[in-house]
Amino acid sequence: MSGPERSFPPPSEALLRAVADARPVAPRSPGRQLAMLMATSAAAVAVALVVLGVRPDMGALPVPWLAVMGGAWLVSYLALAWMALWPRRGEVLPRARLAGMAGFLAFAVMACLALAWTEGAYSSAAGFLAFMHQAMGCLVSGLMVALLPLGLALMFVRHTSPDRPRWLAAAAGAQAGALGGLALLFHCPISDGHHVAAAHATVILAAAMVATVVASIAARRRA
C-alpha cells in the first residue's frame, strides 16, 4: 500500500522570471586570466616607461644589483598574481587569506632589501618636506602604473572568494603594487634606501588598501 502522494505548490512568478533568461556559465579559467593579467601588466610598464622616461643613470648601474632588485620585484609580482588567481591543487578557489598576507610579506621584503643594498648616484633631497615630495611623486606614479592591472585583477577575483573578498582583493592590489614598484626601479633615479622603502615598496601597501576599499564598497552594494 503506497503512502499518500505529496503535492507541492507551483513555482512563483518571481522564480519563473529569474530562470527564464538563465544561460550556461563558462567555468573560470585561471590560466587564461593569469595570461591576460601578465600581458596587460607588461603593456602598462612599457607605456609608463615611455611616458615617464627611463632613469638617466641606467647605464651606470651595477648589473648584479639591477638583476637582484629587478628579479625581486618581478618575483613578488608573479608570486602575488599567481596566489590571487591560481587555486590550490584539487580546489577551485584561491587561498584568499594566505594570498592577502603574502602582500604584506612582499612589502616587508622589498623595503628591507632596499635598505640593505643601495646603488646609484642620486640621493634623496635634504629636508623632510623635500623627501616627502619626492616620495609622494613616486607613490603616485607607481599607483598609476598599477591602476589597469589592479582593475583587471579585481574583475577576475570579484566572485572567487565570497567568504573573504577583502583578503583576495588585497592580494590583487599587492600584485599590481609590485608591478608599480618594478616600473619605478627603471624610472626613478633615486636609489637612497629610505626613499625606495618609503615610496617604491609602499606602492604595494597603497595598492592593496585601494583594492580592499573597492572590494568593501562592492560588497556593501551587493548586500
mmCIF file with all atom_site columns, C-alpha atoms in Angstrom:
data_model
loop_
_atom_site.group_PDB
_atom_site.id
_atom_site.type_symbol
_atom_site.label_atom_id
_atom_site.label_alt_id
_atom_site.label_comp_id
_atom_site.label_asym_id
_atom_site.label_entity_id
_atom_site.label_seq_id
_atom_site.pdbx_PDB_ins_code
_atom_site.Cartn_x
_atom_site.Cartn_y
_atom_site.Cartn_z
_atom_site.occupancy
_atom_site.B_iso_or_equiv
_atom_site.pdbx_formal_charge
_atom_site.auth_seq_id
_atom_site.auth_comp_id
_atom_site.auth_asym_id
_atom_site.auth_atom_id
_atom_site.pdbx_PDB_model_num
ATOM 1   C CA . MET A 1 1   ? 0.000  0.000  0.000   1.00 0.00 ? 1   MET A CA 1
ATOM 2   C CA . SER A 1 2   ? 1.546  3.218  -1.058  1.00 0.00 ? 2   SER A CA 1
ATOM 3   C CA . GLY A 1 3   ? 1.527  6.324  1.115   1.00 0.00 ? 3   GLY A CA 1
ATOM 4   C CA . PRO A 1 4   ? -0.348 9.472  0.282   1.00 0.00 ? 4   PRO A CA 1
ATOM 5   C CA . GLU A 1 5   ? 1.035  11.467 -2.571  1.00 0.00 ? 5   GLU A CA 1
ATOM 6   C CA . ARG A 1 6   ? 2.665  14.737 -1.624  1.00 0.00 ? 6   ARG A CA 1
ATOM 7   C CA . SER A 1 7   ? 1.734  17.819 -3.599  1.00 0.00 ? 7   SER A CA 1
ATOM 8   C CA . PHE A 1 8   ? 3.920  20.884 -3.953  1.00 0.00 ? 8   PHE A CA 1
ATOM 9   C CA . PRO A 1 9   ? 2.789  24.392 -4.785  1.00 0.00 ? 9   PRO A CA 1
ATOM 10  C CA . PRO A 1 10  ? 3.609  25.645 -8.286  1.00 0.00 ? 10  PRO A CA 1
ATOM 11  C CA . PRO A 1 11  ? 6.709  27.831 -8.668  1.00 0.00 ? 11  PRO A CA 1
ATOM 12  C CA . SER A 1 12  ? 6.183  31.514 -8.099  1.00 0.00 ? 12  SER A CA 1
ATOM 13  C CA . GLU A 1 13  ? 6.206  34.024 -10.918 1.00 0.00 ? 13  GLU A CA 1
ATOM 14  C CA . ALA A 1 14  ? 9.363  35.596 -9.485  1.00 0.00 ? 14  ALA A CA 1
ATOM 15  C CA . LEU A 1 15  ? 11.198 32.277 -9.686  1.00 0.00 ? 15  LEU A CA 1
ATOM 16  C CA . LEU A 1 16  ? 9.994  31.663 -13.225 1.00 0.00 ? 16  LEU A CA 1
ATOM 17  C CA . ARG A 1 17  ? 11.184 35.123 -14.279 1.00 0.00 ? 17  ARG A CA 1
ATOM 18  C CA . ALA A 1 18  ? 14.561 34.539 -12.626 1.00 0.00 ? 18  ALA A CA 1
ATOM 19  C CA . VAL A 1 19  ? 15.219 31.301 -14.500 1.00 0.00 ? 19  VAL A CA 1
ATOM 20  C CA . ALA A 1 20  ? 13.661 32.382 -17.793 1.00 0.00 ? 20  ALA A CA 1
ATOM 21  C CA . ASP A 1 21  ? 16.856 34.049 -19.016 1.00 0.00 ? 21  ASP A CA 1
ATOM 22  C CA . ALA A 1 22  ? 19.277 31.583 -17.448 1.00 0.00 ? 22  ALA A CA 1
ATOM 23  C CA . ARG A 1 23  ? 22.298 30.784 -19.591 1.00 0.00 ? 23  ARG A CA 1
ATOM 24  C CA . PRO A 1 24  ? 25.180 28.357 -19.139 1.00 0.00 ? 24  PRO A CA 1
ATOM 25  C CA . VAL A 1 25  ? 28.084 29.956 -17.284 1.00 0.00 ? 25  VAL A CA 1
ATOM 26  C CA . ALA A 1 26  ? 31.578 29.315 -18.587 1.00 0.00 ? 26  ALA A CA 1
ATOM 27  C CA . PRO A 1 27  ? 33.896 27.891 -15.921 1.00 0.00 ? 27  PRO A CA 1
ATOM 28  C CA . ARG A 1 28  ? 36.652 30.140 -14.605 1.00 0.00 ? 28  ARG A CA 1
ATOM 29  C CA . SER A 1 29  ? 39.982 29.695 -16.379 1.00 0.00 ? 29  SER A CA 1
ATOM 30  C CA . PRO A 1 30  ? 42.826 30.744 -14.034 1.00 0.00 ? 30  PRO A CA 1
ATOM 31  C CA . GLY A 1 31  ? 45.447 30.157 -16.708 1.00 0.00 ? 31  GLY A CA 1
ATOM 32  C CA . ARG A 1 32  ? 43.752 32.444 -19.206 1.00 0.00 ? 32  ARG A CA 1
ATOM 33  C CA . GLN A 1 33  ? 43.145 35.089 -16.555 1.00 0.00 ? 33  GLN A CA 1
ATOM 34  C CA . LEU A 1 34  ? 46.776 34.963 -15.455 1.00 0.00 ? 34  LEU A CA 1
ATOM 35  C CA . ALA A 1 35  ? 47.980 35.269 -19.056 1.00 0.00 ? 35  ALA A CA 1
ATOM 36  C CA . MET A 1 36  ? 45.695 38.258 -19.680 1.00 0.00 ? 36  MET A CA 1
ATOM 37  C CA . LEU A 1 37  ? 46.858 39.917 -16.470 1.00 0.00 ? 37  LEU A CA 1
ATOM 38  C CA . MET A 1 38  ? 50.532 39.469 -17.353 1.00 0.00 ? 38  MET A CA 1
ATOM 39  C CA . ALA A 1 39  ? 50.048 40.793 -20.869 1.00 0.00 ? 39  ALA A CA 1
ATOM 40  C CA . THR A 1 40  ? 48.212 43.837 -19.522 1.00 0.00 ? 40  THR A CA 1
ATOM 41  C CA . SER A 1 41  ? 50.884 44.354 -16.876 1.00 0.00 ? 41  SER A CA 1
ATOM 42  C CA . ALA A 1 42  ? 53.712 44.220 -19.404 1.00 0.00 ? 42  ALA A CA 1
ATOM 43  C CA . ALA A 1 43  ? 51.916 46.775 -21.559 1.00 0.00 ? 43  ALA A CA 1
ATOM 44  C CA . ALA A 1 44  ? 51.325 49.040 -18.539 1.00 0.00 ? 44  ALA A CA 1
ATOM 45  C CA . VAL A 1 45  ? 55.033 49.024 -17.623 1.00 0.00 ? 45  VAL A CA 1
ATOM 46  C CA . ALA A 1 46  ? 56.092 49.644 -21.218 1.00 0.00 ? 46  ALA A CA 1
ATOM 47  C CA . VAL A 1 47  ? 53.716 52.590 -21.622 1.00 0.00 ? 47  VAL A CA 1
ATOM 48  C CA . ALA A 1 48  ? 54.759 54.022 -18.255 1.00 0.00 ? 48  ALA A CA 1
ATOM 49  C CA . LEU A 1 49  ? 58.455 53.954 -19.148 1.00 0.00 ? 49  LEU A CA 1
ATOM 50  C CA . VAL A 1 50  ? 57.751 55.599 -22.499 1.00 0.00 ? 50  VAL A CA 1
ATOM 51  C CA . VAL A 1 51  ? 55.670 58.341 -20.873 1.00 0.00 ? 51  VAL A CA 1
ATOM 52  C CA . LEU A 1 52  ? 57.691 58.842 -17.689 1.00 0.00 ? 52  LEU A CA 1
ATOM 53  C CA . GLY A 1 53  ? 61.107 58.048 -19.124 1.00 0.00 ? 53  GLY A CA 1
ATOM 54  C CA . VAL A 1 54  ? 63.938 55.749 -18.074 1.00 0.00 ? 54  VAL A CA 1
ATOM 55  C CA . ARG A 1 55  ? 66.265 56.781 -15.262 1.00 0.00 ? 55  ARG A CA 1
ATOM 56  C CA . PRO A 1 56  ? 69.318 58.681 -16.547 1.00 0.00 ? 56  PRO A CA 1
ATOM 57  C CA . ASP A 1 57  ? 71.851 56.531 -14.677 1.00 0.00 ? 57  ASP A CA 1
ATOM 58  C CA . MET A 1 58  ? 70.626 53.231 -16.092 1.00 0.00 ? 58  MET A CA 1
ATOM 59  C CA . GLY A 1 59  ? 73.849 52.562 -17.981 1.00 0.00 ? 59  GLY A CA 1
ATOM 60  C CA . ALA A 1 60  ? 75.976 53.143 -14.879 1.00 0.00 ? 60  ALA A CA 1
ATOM 61  C CA . LEU A 1 61  ? 74.073 50.824 -12.544 1.00 0.00 ? 61  LEU A CA 1
ATOM 62  C CA . PRO A 1 62  ? 75.851 47.616 -11.474 1.00 0.00 ? 62  PRO A CA 1
ATOM 63  C CA . VAL A 1 63  ? 74.384 44.673 -13.340 1.00 0.00 ? 63  VAL A CA 1
ATOM 64  C CA . PRO A 1 64  ? 74.269 42.389 -10.257 1.00 0.00 ? 64  PRO A CA 1
ATOM 65  C CA . TRP A 1 65  ? 72.314 44.975 -8.249  1.00 0.00 ? 65  TRP A CA 1
ATOM 66  C CA . LEU A 1 66  ? 69.917 45.663 -11.115 1.00 0.00 ? 66  LEU A CA 1
ATOM 67  C CA . ALA A 1 67  ? 69.382 41.941 -11.657 1.00 0.00 ? 67  ALA A CA 1
ATOM 68  C CA . VAL A 1 68  ? 68.716 41.231 -7.971  1.00 0.00 ? 68  VAL A CA 1
ATOM 69  C CA . MET A 1 69  ? 66.394 44.188 -7.428  1.00 0.00 ? 69  MET A CA 1
ATOM 70  C CA . GLY A 1 70  ? 64.578 43.704 -10.721 1.00 0.00 ? 70  GLY A CA 1
ATOM 71  C CA . GLY A 1 71  ? 64.282 39.989 -10.043 1.00 0.00 ? 71  GLY A CA 1
ATOM 72  C CA . ALA A 1 72  ? 62.924 40.597 -6.555  1.00 0.00 ? 72  ALA A CA 1
ATOM 73  C CA . TRP A 1 73  ? 60.252 42.980 -7.833  1.00 0.00 ? 73  TRP A CA 1
ATOM 74  C CA . LEU A 1 74  ? 59.355 40.620 -10.664 1.00 0.00 ? 74  LEU A CA 1
ATOM 75  C CA . VAL A 1 75  ? 59.157 37.557 -8.405  1.00 0.00 ? 75  VAL A CA 1
ATOM 76  C CA . SER A 1 76  ? 56.989 39.495 -5.954  1.00 0.00 ? 76  SER A CA 1
ATOM 77  C CA . TYR A 1 77  ? 54.605 40.460 -8.748  1.00 0.00 ? 77  TYR A CA 1
ATOM 78  C CA . LEU A 1 78  ? 54.441 36.966 -10.240 1.00 0.00 ? 78  LEU A CA 1
ATOM 79  C CA . ALA A 1 79  ? 54.011 35.233 -6.878  1.00 0.00 ? 79  ALA A CA 1
ATOM 80  C CA . LEU A 1 80  ? 51.247 37.569 -5.750  1.00 0.00 ? 80  LEU A CA 1
ATOM 81  C CA . ALA A 1 81  ? 49.426 37.372 -9.086  1.00 0.00 ? 81  ALA A CA 1
ATOM 82  C CA . TRP A 1 82  ? 49.645 33.572 -9.024  1.00 0.00 ? 82  TRP A CA 1
ATOM 83  C CA . MET A 1 83  ? 48.363 33.352 -5.451  1.00 0.00 ? 83  MET A CA 1
ATOM 84  C CA . ALA A 1 84  ? 45.479 35.729 -6.187  1.00 0.00 ? 84  ALA A CA 1
ATOM 85  C CA . LEU A 1 85  ? 44.263 33.808 -9.245  1.00 0.00 ? 85  LEU A CA 1
ATOM 86  C CA . TRP A 1 86  ? 45.545 30.231 -9.151  1.00 0.00 ? 86  TRP A CA 1
ATOM 87  C CA . PRO A 1 87  ? 43.753 27.753 -6.845  1.00 0.00 ? 87  PRO A CA 1
ATOM 88  C CA . ARG A 1 88  ? 45.447 25.059 -4.799  1.00 0.00 ? 88  ARG A CA 1
ATOM 89  C CA . ARG A 1 89  ? 45.644 21.607 -6.412  1.00 0.00 ? 89  ARG A CA 1
ATOM 90  C CA . GLY A 1 90  ? 42.262 19.894 -6.166  1.00 0.00 ? 90  GLY A CA 1
ATOM 91  C CA . GLU A 1 91  ? 40.386 23.115 -5.366  1.00 0.00 ? 91  GLU A CA 1
ATOM 92  C CA . VAL A 1 92  ? 38.602 25.731 -7.458  1.00 0.00 ? 92  VAL A CA 1
ATOM 93  C CA . LEU A 1 93  ? 39.116 28.890 -5.379  1.00 0.00 ? 93  LEU A CA 1
ATOM 94  C CA . PRO A 1 94  ? 42.360 30.696 -4.497  1.00 0.00 ? 94  PRO A CA 1
ATOM 95  C CA . ARG A 1 95  ? 43.697 30.788 -0.947  1.00 0.00 ? 95  ARG A CA 1
ATOM 96  C CA . ALA A 1 96  ? 42.363 34.236 -0.109  1.00 0.00 ? 96  ALA A CA 1
ATOM 97  C CA . ARG A 1 97  ? 43.778 34.781 3.378   1.00 0.00 ? 97  ARG A CA 1
ATOM 98  C CA . LEU A 1 98  ? 47.223 33.425 2.516   1.00 0.00 ? 98  LEU A CA 1
ATOM 99  C CA . ALA A 1 99  ? 47.325 35.477 -0.682  1.00 0.00 ? 99  ALA A CA 1
ATOM 100 C CA . GLY A 1 100 ? 46.390 38.655 1.166   1.00 0.00 ? 100 GLY A CA 1
ATOM 101 C CA . MET A 1 101 ? 49.005 38.115 3.869   1.00 0.00 ? 101 MET A CA 1
ATOM 102 C CA . ALA A 1 102 ? 51.641 37.488 1.189   1.00 0.00 ? 102 ALA A CA 1
ATOM 103 C CA . GLY A 1 103 ? 51.183 41.082 0.049   1.00 0.00 ? 103 GLY A CA 1
ATOM 104 C CA . PHE A 1 104 ? 52.343 42.387 3.434   1.00 0.00 ? 104 PHE A CA 1
ATOM 105 C CA . LEU A 1 105 ? 55.296 40.000 3.322   1.00 0.00 ? 105 LEU A CA 1
ATOM 106 C CA . ALA A 1 106 ? 56.266 41.267 -0.142  1.00 0.00 ? 106 ALA A CA 1
ATOM 107 C CA . PHE A 1 107 ? 56.228 44.849 1.134   1.00 0.00 ? 107 PHE A CA 1
ATOM 108 C CA . ALA A 1 108 ? 58.457 43.947 4.080   1.00 0.00 ? 108 ALA A CA 1
ATOM 109 C CA . VAL A 1 109 ? 60.929 42.026 1.908   1.00 0.00 ? 109 VAL A CA 1
ATOM 110 C CA . MET A 1 110 ? 61.258 44.799 -0.674  1.00 0.00 ? 110 MET A CA 1
ATOM 111 C CA . ALA A 1 111 ? 61.599 47.511 1.980   1.00 0.00 ? 111 ALA A CA 1
ATOM 112 C CA . CYS A 1 112 ? 64.322 45.575 3.817   1.00 0.00 ? 112 CYS A CA 1
ATOM 113 C CA . LEU A 1 113 ? 66.131 44.789 0.577   1.00 0.00 ? 113 LEU A CA 1
ATOM 114 C CA . ALA A 1 114 ? 66.089 48.481 -0.382  1.00 0.00 ? 114 ALA A CA 1
ATOM 115 C CA . LEU A 1 115 ? 67.531 49.499 2.987   1.00 0.00 ? 115 LEU A CA 1
ATOM 116 C CA . ALA A 1 116 ? 70.183 46.792 2.934   1.00 0.00 ? 116 ALA A CA 1
ATOM 117 C CA . TRP A 1 117 ? 71.567 47.311 -0.593  1.00 0.00 ? 117 TRP A CA 1
ATOM 118 C CA . THR A 1 118 ? 71.727 50.732 -2.227  1.00 0.00 ? 118 THR A CA 1
ATOM 119 C CA . GLU A 1 119 ? 73.260 51.606 -5.573  1.00 0.00 ? 119 GLU A CA 1
ATOM 120 C CA . GLY A 1 120 ? 73.096 54.687 -7.777  1.00 0.00 ? 120 GLY A CA 1
ATOM 121 C CA . ALA A 1 121 ? 74.484 58.196 -7.851  1.00 0.00 ? 121 ALA A CA 1
ATOM 122 C CA . TYR A 1 122 ? 71.290 60.078 -6.957  1.00 0.00 ? 122 TYR A CA 1
ATOM 123 C CA . SER A 1 123 ? 70.219 60.583 -3.346  1.00 0.00 ? 123 SER A CA 1
ATOM 124 C CA . SER A 1 124 ? 67.054 61.920 -1.757  1.00 0.00 ? 124 SER A CA 1
ATOM 125 C CA . ALA A 1 125 ? 66.751 65.668 -1.369  1.00 0.00 ? 125 ALA A CA 1
ATOM 126 C CA . ALA A 1 126 ? 67.682 67.102 2.009   1.00 0.00 ? 126 ALA A CA 1
ATOM 127 C CA . GLY A 1 127 ? 64.892 68.025 4.390   1.00 0.00 ? 127 GLY A CA 1
ATOM 128 C CA . PHE A 1 128 ? 61.712 66.250 5.415   1.00 0.00 ? 128 PHE A CA 1
ATOM 129 C CA . LEU A 1 129 ? 59.373 68.187 3.119   1.00 0.00 ? 129 LEU A CA 1
ATOM 130 C CA . ALA A 1 130 ? 61.577 67.621 0.073   1.00 0.00 ? 130 ALA A CA 1
ATOM 131 C CA . PHE A 1 131 ? 61.869 63.933 0.962   1.00 0.00 ? 131 PHE A CA 1
ATOM 132 C CA . MET A 1 132 ? 58.086 63.590 1.257   1.00 0.00 ? 132 MET A CA 1
ATOM 133 C CA . HIS A 1 133 ? 57.560 65.474 -2.006  1.00 0.00 ? 133 HIS A CA 1
ATOM 134 C CA . GLN A 1 134 ? 59.821 63.042 -3.869  1.00 0.00 ? 134 GLN A CA 1
ATOM 135 C CA . ALA A 1 135 ? 58.243 60.066 -2.104  1.00 0.00 ? 135 ALA A CA 1
ATOM 136 C CA . MET A 1 136 ? 54.702 61.166 -2.957  1.00 0.00 ? 136 MET A CA 1
ATOM 137 C CA . GLY A 1 137 ? 55.691 61.686 -6.578  1.00 0.00 ? 137 GLY A CA 1
ATOM 138 C CA . CYS A 1 138 ? 56.950 58.121 -6.858  1.00 0.00 ? 138 CYS A CA 1
ATOM 139 C CA . LEU A 1 139 ? 53.983 56.750 -4.904  1.00 0.00 ? 139 LEU A CA 1
ATOM 140 C CA . VAL A 1 140 ? 51.514 58.394 -7.281  1.00 0.00 ? 140 VAL A CA 1
ATOM 141 C CA . SER A 1 141 ? 53.493 57.268 -10.337 1.00 0.00 ? 141 SER A CA 1
ATOM 142 C CA . GLY A 1 142 ? 53.630 53.691 -9.065  1.00 0.00 ? 142 GLY A CA 1
ATOM 143 C CA . LEU A 1 143 ? 49.891 53.655 -8.399  1.00 0.00 ? 143 LEU A CA 1
ATOM 144 C CA . MET A 1 144 ? 49.195 54.980 -11.889 1.00 0.00 ? 144 MET A CA 1
ATOM 145 C CA . VAL A 1 145 ? 51.183 52.091 -13.363 1.00 0.00 ? 145 VAL A CA 1
ATOM 146 C CA . ALA A 1 146 ? 49.274 49.668 -11.130 1.00 0.00 ? 146 ALA A CA 1
ATOM 147 C CA . LEU A 1 147 ? 45.823 51.058 -11.945 1.00 0.00 ? 147 LEU A CA 1
ATOM 148 C CA . LEU A 1 148 ? 44.972 48.989 -15.032 1.00 0.00 ? 148 LEU A CA 1
ATOM 149 C CA . PRO A 1 149 ? 46.374 45.646 -13.763 1.00 0.00 ? 149 PRO A CA 1
ATOM 150 C CA . LEU A 1 150 ? 44.634 46.317 -10.443 1.00 0.00 ? 150 LEU A CA 1
ATOM 151 C CA . GLY A 1 151 ? 41.262 46.843 -12.098 1.00 0.00 ? 151 GLY A CA 1
ATOM 152 C CA . LEU A 1 152 ? 41.671 43.729 -14.228 1.00 0.00 ? 152 LEU A CA 1
ATOM 153 C CA . ALA A 1 153 ? 42.697 41.589 -11.252 1.00 0.00 ? 153 ALA A CA 1
ATOM 154 C CA . LEU A 1 154 ? 39.749 42.830 -9.201  1.00 0.00 ? 154 LEU A CA 1
ATOM 155 C CA . MET A 1 155 ? 37.416 41.937 -12.057 1.00 0.00 ? 155 MET A CA 1
ATOM 156 C CA . PHE A 1 156 ? 38.863 38.402 -12.089 1.00 0.00 ? 156 PHE A CA 1
ATOM 157 C CA . VAL A 1 157 ? 38.656 37.803 -8.333  1.00 0.00 ? 157 VAL A CA 1
ATOM 158 C CA . ARG A 1 158 ? 35.357 39.528 -7.521  1.00 0.00 ? 158 ARG A CA 1
ATOM 159 C CA . HIS A 1 159 ? 33.429 36.211 -7.387  1.00 0.00 ? 159 HIS A CA 1
ATOM 160 C CA . THR A 1 160 ? 36.185 33.765 -6.443  1.00 0.00 ? 160 THR A CA 1
ATOM 161 C CA . SER A 1 161 ? 36.133 34.210 -2.650  1.00 0.00 ? 161 SER A CA 1
ATOM 162 C CA . PRO A 1 162 ? 32.645 35.001 -1.350  1.00 0.00 ? 162 PRO A CA 1
ATOM 163 C CA . ASP A 1 163 ? 33.685 34.458 2.282   1.00 0.00 ? 163 ASP A CA 1
ATOM 164 C CA . ARG A 1 164 ? 36.900 36.523 2.257   1.00 0.00 ? 164 ARG A CA 1
ATOM 165 C CA . PRO A 1 165 ? 36.669 39.031 -0.612  1.00 0.00 ? 165 PRO A CA 1
ATOM 166 C CA . ARG A 1 166 ? 38.813 41.654 1.128   1.00 0.00 ? 166 ARG A CA 1
ATOM 167 C CA . TRP A 1 167 ? 41.801 39.341 1.573   1.00 0.00 ? 167 TRP A CA 1
ATOM 168 C CA . LEU A 1 168 ? 41.718 38.366 -2.077  1.00 0.00 ? 168 LEU A CA 1
ATOM 169 C CA . ALA A 1 169 ? 41.273 41.997 -3.113  1.00 0.00 ? 169 ALA A CA 1
ATOM 170 C CA . ALA A 1 170 ? 44.332 42.887 -1.021  1.00 0.00 ? 170 ALA A CA 1
ATOM 171 C CA . ALA A 1 171 ? 46.343 40.260 -2.903  1.00 0.00 ? 171 ALA A CA 1
ATOM 172 C CA . ALA A 1 172 ? 45.090 41.613 -6.232  1.00 0.00 ? 172 ALA A CA 1
ATOM 173 C CA . GLY A 1 173 ? 46.129 45.095 -5.189  1.00 0.00 ? 173 GLY A CA 1
ATOM 174 C CA . ALA A 1 174 ? 49.507 43.968 -3.864  1.00 0.00 ? 174 ALA A CA 1
ATOM 175 C CA . GLN A 1 175 ? 50.461 42.283 -7.130  1.00 0.00 ? 175 GLN A CA 1
ATOM 176 C CA . ALA A 1 176 ? 49.621 45.464 -9.009  1.00 0.00 ? 176 ALA A CA 1
ATOM 177 C CA . GLY A 1 177 ? 51.638 47.459 -6.497  1.00 0.00 ? 177 GLY A CA 1
ATOM 178 C CA . ALA A 1 178 ? 54.627 45.209 -7.017  1.00 0.00 ? 178 ALA A CA 1
ATOM 179 C CA . LEU A 1 179 ? 54.328 45.903 -10.725 1.00 0.00 ? 179 LEU A CA 1
ATOM 180 C CA . GLY A 1 180 ? 54.340 49.621 -9.970  1.00 0.00 ? 180 GLY A CA 1
ATOM 181 C CA . GLY A 1 181 ? 57.491 49.158 -7.892  1.00 0.00 ? 181 GLY A CA 1
ATOM 182 C CA . LEU A 1 182 ? 59.138 47.320 -10.762 1.00 0.00 ? 182 LEU A CA 1
ATOM 183 C CA . ALA A 1 183 ? 58.379 50.213 -13.103 1.00 0.00 ? 183 ALA A CA 1
ATOM 184 C CA . LEU A 1 184 ? 59.791 52.696 -10.570 1.00 0.00 ? 184 LEU A CA 1
ATOM 185 C CA . LEU A 1 185 ? 63.035 50.736 -10.423 1.00 0.00 ? 185 LEU A CA 1
ATOM 186 C CA . PHE A 1 186 ? 63.643 51.604 -14.083 1.00 0.00 ? 186 PHE A CA 1
ATOM 187 C CA . HIS A 1 187 ? 62.223 55.121 -13.900 1.00 0.00 ? 187 HIS A CA 1
ATOM 188 C CA . CYS A 1 188 ? 63.255 56.737 -10.616 1.00 0.00 ? 188 CYS A CA 1
ATOM 189 C CA . PRO A 1 189 ? 66.986 57.574 -10.321 1.00 0.00 ? 189 PRO A CA 1
ATOM 190 C CA . ILE A 1 190 ? 66.854 57.993 -6.530  1.00 0.00 ? 190 ILE A CA 1
ATOM 191 C CA . SER A 1 191 ? 68.466 54.890 -5.106  1.00 0.00 ? 191 SER A CA 1
ATOM 192 C CA . ASP A 1 192 ? 68.539 56.040 -1.497  1.00 0.00 ? 192 ASP A CA 1
ATOM 193 C CA . GLY A 1 193 ? 67.302 53.130 0.593   1.00 0.00 ? 193 GLY A CA 1
ATOM 194 C CA . HIS A 1 194 ? 64.931 55.235 2.686   1.00 0.00 ? 194 HIS A CA 1
ATOM 195 C CA . HIS A 1 195 ? 63.304 56.668 -0.436  1.00 0.00 ? 195 HIS A CA 1
ATOM 196 C CA . VAL A 1 196 ? 62.873 53.270 -2.072  1.00 0.00 ? 196 VAL A CA 1
ATOM 197 C CA . ALA A 1 197 ? 61.457 51.746 1.118   1.00 0.00 ? 197 ALA A CA 1
ATOM 198 C CA . ALA A 1 198 ? 59.130 54.658 1.870   1.00 0.00 ? 198 ALA A CA 1
ATOM 199 C CA . ALA A 1 199 ? 57.927 55.269 -1.694  1.00 0.00 ? 199 ALA A CA 1
ATOM 200 C CA . HIS A 1 200 ? 58.561 52.336 -4.030  1.00 0.00 ? 200 HIS A CA 1
ATOM 201 C CA . ALA A 1 201 ? 57.838 49.474 -1.605  1.00 0.00 ? 201 ALA A CA 1
ATOM 202 C CA . THR A 1 202 ? 54.874 51.328 -0.121  1.00 0.00 ? 202 THR A CA 1
ATOM 203 C CA . VAL A 1 203 ? 53.149 51.172 -3.511  1.00 0.00 ? 203 VAL A CA 1
ATOM 204 C CA . ILE A 1 204 ? 52.409 47.535 -2.618  1.00 0.00 ? 204 ILE A CA 1
ATOM 205 C CA . LEU A 1 205 ? 50.566 48.529 0.551   1.00 0.00 ? 205 LEU A CA 1
ATOM 206 C CA . ALA A 1 206 ? 48.842 51.510 -1.054  1.00 0.00 ? 206 ALA A CA 1
ATOM 207 C CA . ALA A 1 207 ? 47.501 49.447 -3.963  1.00 0.00 ? 207 ALA A CA 1
ATOM 208 C CA . ALA A 1 208 ? 46.366 46.720 -1.563  1.00 0.00 ? 208 ALA A CA 1
ATOM 209 C CA . MET A 1 209 ? 44.497 49.306 0.513   1.00 0.00 ? 209 MET A CA 1
ATOM 210 C CA . VAL A 1 210 ? 42.824 50.781 -2.570  1.00 0.00 ? 210 VAL A CA 1
ATOM 211 C CA . ALA A 1 211 ? 41.736 47.319 -3.704  1.00 0.00 ? 211 ALA A CA 1
ATOM 212 C CA . THR A 1 212 ? 40.385 46.468 -0.244  1.00 0.00 ? 212 THR A CA 1
ATOM 213 C CA . VAL A 1 213 ? 38.312 49.661 -0.115  1.00 0.00 ? 213 VAL A CA 1
ATOM 214 C CA . VAL A 1 214 ? 36.898 48.982 -3.583  1.00 0.00 ? 214 VAL A CA 1
ATOM 215 C CA . ALA A 1 215 ? 36.030 45.399 -2.596  1.00 0.00 ? 215 ALA A CA 1
ATOM 216 C CA . SER A 1 216 ? 34.368 46.587 0.629   1.00 0.00 ? 216 SER A CA 1
ATOM 217 C CA . ILE A 1 217 ? 32.216 49.122 -1.230  1.00 0.00 ? 217 ILE A CA 1
ATOM 218 C CA . ALA A 1 218 ? 31.235 46.495 -3.805  1.00 0.00 ? 218 ALA A CA 1
ATOM 219 C CA . ALA A 1 219 ? 30.328 44.005 -1.043  1.00 0.00 ? 219 ALA A CA 1
ATOM 220 C CA . ARG A 1 220 ? 28.075 46.564 0.680   1.00 0.00 ? 220 ARG A CA 1
ATOM 221 C CA . ARG A 1 221 ? 26.273 47.325 -2.567  1.00 0.00 ? 221 ARG A CA 1
ATOM 222 C CA . ARG A 1 222 ? 25.630 43.627 -3.199  1.00 0.00 ? 222 ARG A CA 1
ATOM 223 C CA . ALA A 1 223 ? 24.344 43.083 0.349   1.00 0.00 ? 223 ALA A CA 1
#
